[in-house]
Tab-separated table of C-alpha atoms in Angstrom:
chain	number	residue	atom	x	y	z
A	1	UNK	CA	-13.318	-7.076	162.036
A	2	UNK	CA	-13.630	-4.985	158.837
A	3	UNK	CA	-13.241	-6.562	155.647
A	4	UNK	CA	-10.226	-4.997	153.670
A	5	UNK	CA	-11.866	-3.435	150.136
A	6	UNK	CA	-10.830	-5.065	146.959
A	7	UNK	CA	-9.849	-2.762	144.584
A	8	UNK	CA	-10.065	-3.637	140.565
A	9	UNK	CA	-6.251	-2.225	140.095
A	10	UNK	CA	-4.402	-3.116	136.946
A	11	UNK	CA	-1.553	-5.117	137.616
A	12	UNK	CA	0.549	-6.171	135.296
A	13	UNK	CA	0.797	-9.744	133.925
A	14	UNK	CA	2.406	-11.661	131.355
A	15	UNK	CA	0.434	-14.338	129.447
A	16	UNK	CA	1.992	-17.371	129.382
A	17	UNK	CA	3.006	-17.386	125.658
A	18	UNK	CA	3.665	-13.784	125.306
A	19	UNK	CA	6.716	-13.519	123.792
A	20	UNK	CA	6.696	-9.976	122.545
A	21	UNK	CA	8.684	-7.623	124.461
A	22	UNK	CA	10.859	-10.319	126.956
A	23	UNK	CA	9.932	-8.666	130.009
A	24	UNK	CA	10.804	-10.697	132.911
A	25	UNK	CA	7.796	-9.834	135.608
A	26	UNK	CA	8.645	-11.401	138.895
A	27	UNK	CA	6.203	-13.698	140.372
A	28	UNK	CA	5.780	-11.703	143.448
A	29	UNK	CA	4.310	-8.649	141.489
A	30	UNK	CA	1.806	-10.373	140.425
A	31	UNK	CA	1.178	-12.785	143.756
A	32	UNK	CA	0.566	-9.242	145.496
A	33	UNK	CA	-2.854	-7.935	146.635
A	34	UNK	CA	-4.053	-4.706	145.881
A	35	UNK	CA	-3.042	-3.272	149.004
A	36	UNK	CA	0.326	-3.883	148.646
A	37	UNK	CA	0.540	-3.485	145.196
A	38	UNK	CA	-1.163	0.286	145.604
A	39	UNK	CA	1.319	0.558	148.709
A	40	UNK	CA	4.327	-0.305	146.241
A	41	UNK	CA	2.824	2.153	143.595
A	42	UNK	CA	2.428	5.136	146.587
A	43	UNK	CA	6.002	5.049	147.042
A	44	UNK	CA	6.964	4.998	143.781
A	45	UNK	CA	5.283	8.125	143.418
A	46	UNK	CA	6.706	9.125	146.404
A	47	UNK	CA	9.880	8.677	145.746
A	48	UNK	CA	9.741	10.299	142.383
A	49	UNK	CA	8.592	13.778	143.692
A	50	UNK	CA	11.210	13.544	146.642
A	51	UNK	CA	14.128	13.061	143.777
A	52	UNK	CA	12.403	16.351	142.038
A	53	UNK	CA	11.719	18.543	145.015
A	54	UNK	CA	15.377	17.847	145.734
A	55	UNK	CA	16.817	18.464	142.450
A	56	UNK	CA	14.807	21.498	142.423
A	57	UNK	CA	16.435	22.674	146.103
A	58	UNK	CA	19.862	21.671	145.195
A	59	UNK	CA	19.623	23.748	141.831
A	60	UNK	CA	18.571	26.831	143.762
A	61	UNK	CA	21.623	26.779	146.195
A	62	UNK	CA	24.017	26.034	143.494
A	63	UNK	CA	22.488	29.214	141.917
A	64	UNK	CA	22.759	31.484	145.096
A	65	UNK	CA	26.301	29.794	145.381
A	66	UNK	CA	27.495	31.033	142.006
A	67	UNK	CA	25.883	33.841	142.403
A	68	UNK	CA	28.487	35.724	144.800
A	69	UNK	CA	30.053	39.021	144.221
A	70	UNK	CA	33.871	38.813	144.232
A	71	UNK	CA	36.901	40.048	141.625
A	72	UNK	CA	36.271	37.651	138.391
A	73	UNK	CA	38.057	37.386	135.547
A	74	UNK	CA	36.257	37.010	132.401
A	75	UNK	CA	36.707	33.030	132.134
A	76	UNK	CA	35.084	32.681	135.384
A	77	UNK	CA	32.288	34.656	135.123
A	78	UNK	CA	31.591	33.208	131.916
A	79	UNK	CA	32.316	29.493	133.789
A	80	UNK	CA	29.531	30.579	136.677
A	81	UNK	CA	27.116	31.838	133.838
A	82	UNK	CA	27.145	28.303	131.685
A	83	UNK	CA	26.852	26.233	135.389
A	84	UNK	CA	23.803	28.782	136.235
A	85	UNK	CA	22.228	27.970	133.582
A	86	UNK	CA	22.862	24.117	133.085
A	87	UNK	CA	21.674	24.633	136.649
A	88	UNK	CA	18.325	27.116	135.842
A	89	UNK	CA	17.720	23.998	133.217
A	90	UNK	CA	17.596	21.053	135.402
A	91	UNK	CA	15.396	22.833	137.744
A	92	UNK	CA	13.111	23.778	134.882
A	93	UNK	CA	13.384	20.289	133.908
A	94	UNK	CA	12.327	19.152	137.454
A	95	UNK	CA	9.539	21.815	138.347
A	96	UNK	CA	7.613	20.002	134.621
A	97	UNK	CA	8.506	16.737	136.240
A	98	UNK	CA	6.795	17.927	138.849
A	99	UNK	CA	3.721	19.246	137.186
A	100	UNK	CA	3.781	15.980	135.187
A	101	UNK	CA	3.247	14.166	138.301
A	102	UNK	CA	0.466	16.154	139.839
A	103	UNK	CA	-1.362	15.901	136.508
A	104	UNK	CA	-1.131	12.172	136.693
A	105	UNK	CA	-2.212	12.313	140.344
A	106	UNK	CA	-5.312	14.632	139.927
A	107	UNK	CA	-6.550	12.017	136.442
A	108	UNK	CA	-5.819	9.367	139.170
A	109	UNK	CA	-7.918	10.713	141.598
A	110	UNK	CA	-10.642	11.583	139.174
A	111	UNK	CA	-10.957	7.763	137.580
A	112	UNK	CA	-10.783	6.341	140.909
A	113	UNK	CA	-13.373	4.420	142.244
A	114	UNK	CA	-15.531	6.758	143.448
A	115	UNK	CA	-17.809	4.331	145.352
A	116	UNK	CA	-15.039	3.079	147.721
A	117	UNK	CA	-14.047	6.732	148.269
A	118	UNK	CA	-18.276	7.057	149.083
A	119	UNK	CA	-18.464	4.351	151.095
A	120	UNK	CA	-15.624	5.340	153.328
A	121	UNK	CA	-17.182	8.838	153.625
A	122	UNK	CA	-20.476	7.519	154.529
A	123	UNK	CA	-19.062	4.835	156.436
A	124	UNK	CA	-17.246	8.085	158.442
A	125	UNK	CA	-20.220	9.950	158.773
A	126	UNK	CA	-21.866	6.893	160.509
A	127	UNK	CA	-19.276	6.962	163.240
A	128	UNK	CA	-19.342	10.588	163.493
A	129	UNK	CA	-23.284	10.578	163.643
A	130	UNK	CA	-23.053	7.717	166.509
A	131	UNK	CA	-20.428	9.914	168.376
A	132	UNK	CA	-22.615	12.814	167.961
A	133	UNK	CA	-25.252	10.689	169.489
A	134	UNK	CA	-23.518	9.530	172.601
A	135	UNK	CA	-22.161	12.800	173.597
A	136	UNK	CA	-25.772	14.148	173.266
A	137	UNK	CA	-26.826	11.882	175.652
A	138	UNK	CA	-23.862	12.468	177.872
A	139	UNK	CA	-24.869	15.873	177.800
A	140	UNK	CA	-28.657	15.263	178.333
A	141	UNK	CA	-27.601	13.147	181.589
A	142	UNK	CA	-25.199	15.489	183.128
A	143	UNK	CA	-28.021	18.153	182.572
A	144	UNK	CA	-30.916	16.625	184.236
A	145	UNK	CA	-28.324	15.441	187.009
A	146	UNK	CA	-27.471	18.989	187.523
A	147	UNK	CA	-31.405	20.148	187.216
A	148	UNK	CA	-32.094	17.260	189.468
A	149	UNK	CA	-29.823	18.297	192.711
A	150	UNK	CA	-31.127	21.563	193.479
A	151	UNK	CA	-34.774	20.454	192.426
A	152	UNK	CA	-34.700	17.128	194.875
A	153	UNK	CA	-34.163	19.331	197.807
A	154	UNK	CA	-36.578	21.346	197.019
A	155	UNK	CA	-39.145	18.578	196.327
A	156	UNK	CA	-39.046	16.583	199.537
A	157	UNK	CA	-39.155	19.938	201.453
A	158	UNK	CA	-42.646	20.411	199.625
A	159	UNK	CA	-43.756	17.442	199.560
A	160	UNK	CA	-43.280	17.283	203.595
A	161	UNK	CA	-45.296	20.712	203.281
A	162	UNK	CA	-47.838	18.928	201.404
A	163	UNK	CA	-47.750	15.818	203.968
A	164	UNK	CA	-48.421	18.440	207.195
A	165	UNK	CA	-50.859	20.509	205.129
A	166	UNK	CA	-52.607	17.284	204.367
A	167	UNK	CA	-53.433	16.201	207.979
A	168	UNK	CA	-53.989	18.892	209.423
């Protein structure tokens, strides 16, 4: 079975007499493995761009909601004008929130540990290169099969020649 990689994450931890900022880290943060401490920190990220990617989609049908041609009075259309752009706001507002986070991804992915992302590649290629291998010899073993067949026939029909040639 394959051993699960280690990774050197930072997690956090309180020292036992820290008493500087009161924060109350549960045990079970820290009693986590990398794996599912990573997996905790993956869906915190995910989670974060979902709650953007939606602000930004509601903001842009609240905009093409307000944004409909009818008989206004002056209070209203200067009502649907401040909500458009309380509305253009929060999606501006989101869409940096956004950038933020792919920013912070792409500085993640950069200081990562490169050699576990190496070794999986290589480790990849190995399995590829085996594949490669068998289905080369597959191939090599359907083709002399095929070669074989029509060549068999043909070889005991001359070597039968050969036998009657020979004693006569």
């Amino acid at each position: 079975m394959a051993e699960v990689p280690q990774t050197d994450v930072s997690r956090p931890s309180a020292l036992p007499t820290a008493n500087l900022l009161q924060r109350a880290i549960s045990q079970n943060i820290v009693d986590q493995n990398s794996a599912e401490y990573l997996d905790s920190i993956e869906e915190e990220w995910n989670k974060k761009v979902d709650m953007e990617v939606e602000t930004l989609v509601d903001g842009m049908v609240d905009l093409v909601s307000l944004a409909s041609i009818a008989d206004k009075d002056k209070f209203r259309v200067a009502q649907e004008s401040f909500q458009a752009e309380s509305r253009a706001e929060s999606m501006i507002r989101a869409a940096n929130s956004l950038l933020s986070i792919t920013h912070s991804m792409k500085l993640l992915l950069l200081l990562s540990d490169e050699a576990q992302i190496a070794h999986r590649r290589d480790a990849e290629l190995k399995v590829i290169q085996e594949e490669k291998e068998d289905a080369k010899a597959k191939v090599a073993t359907l083709l002399d099969d095929l070669l074989r067949k029509p060549g068999t026939s043909q070889g005991k029909g001359s070597q039968a020649n050969d036998a009657s040639t020979m004693s006569s």
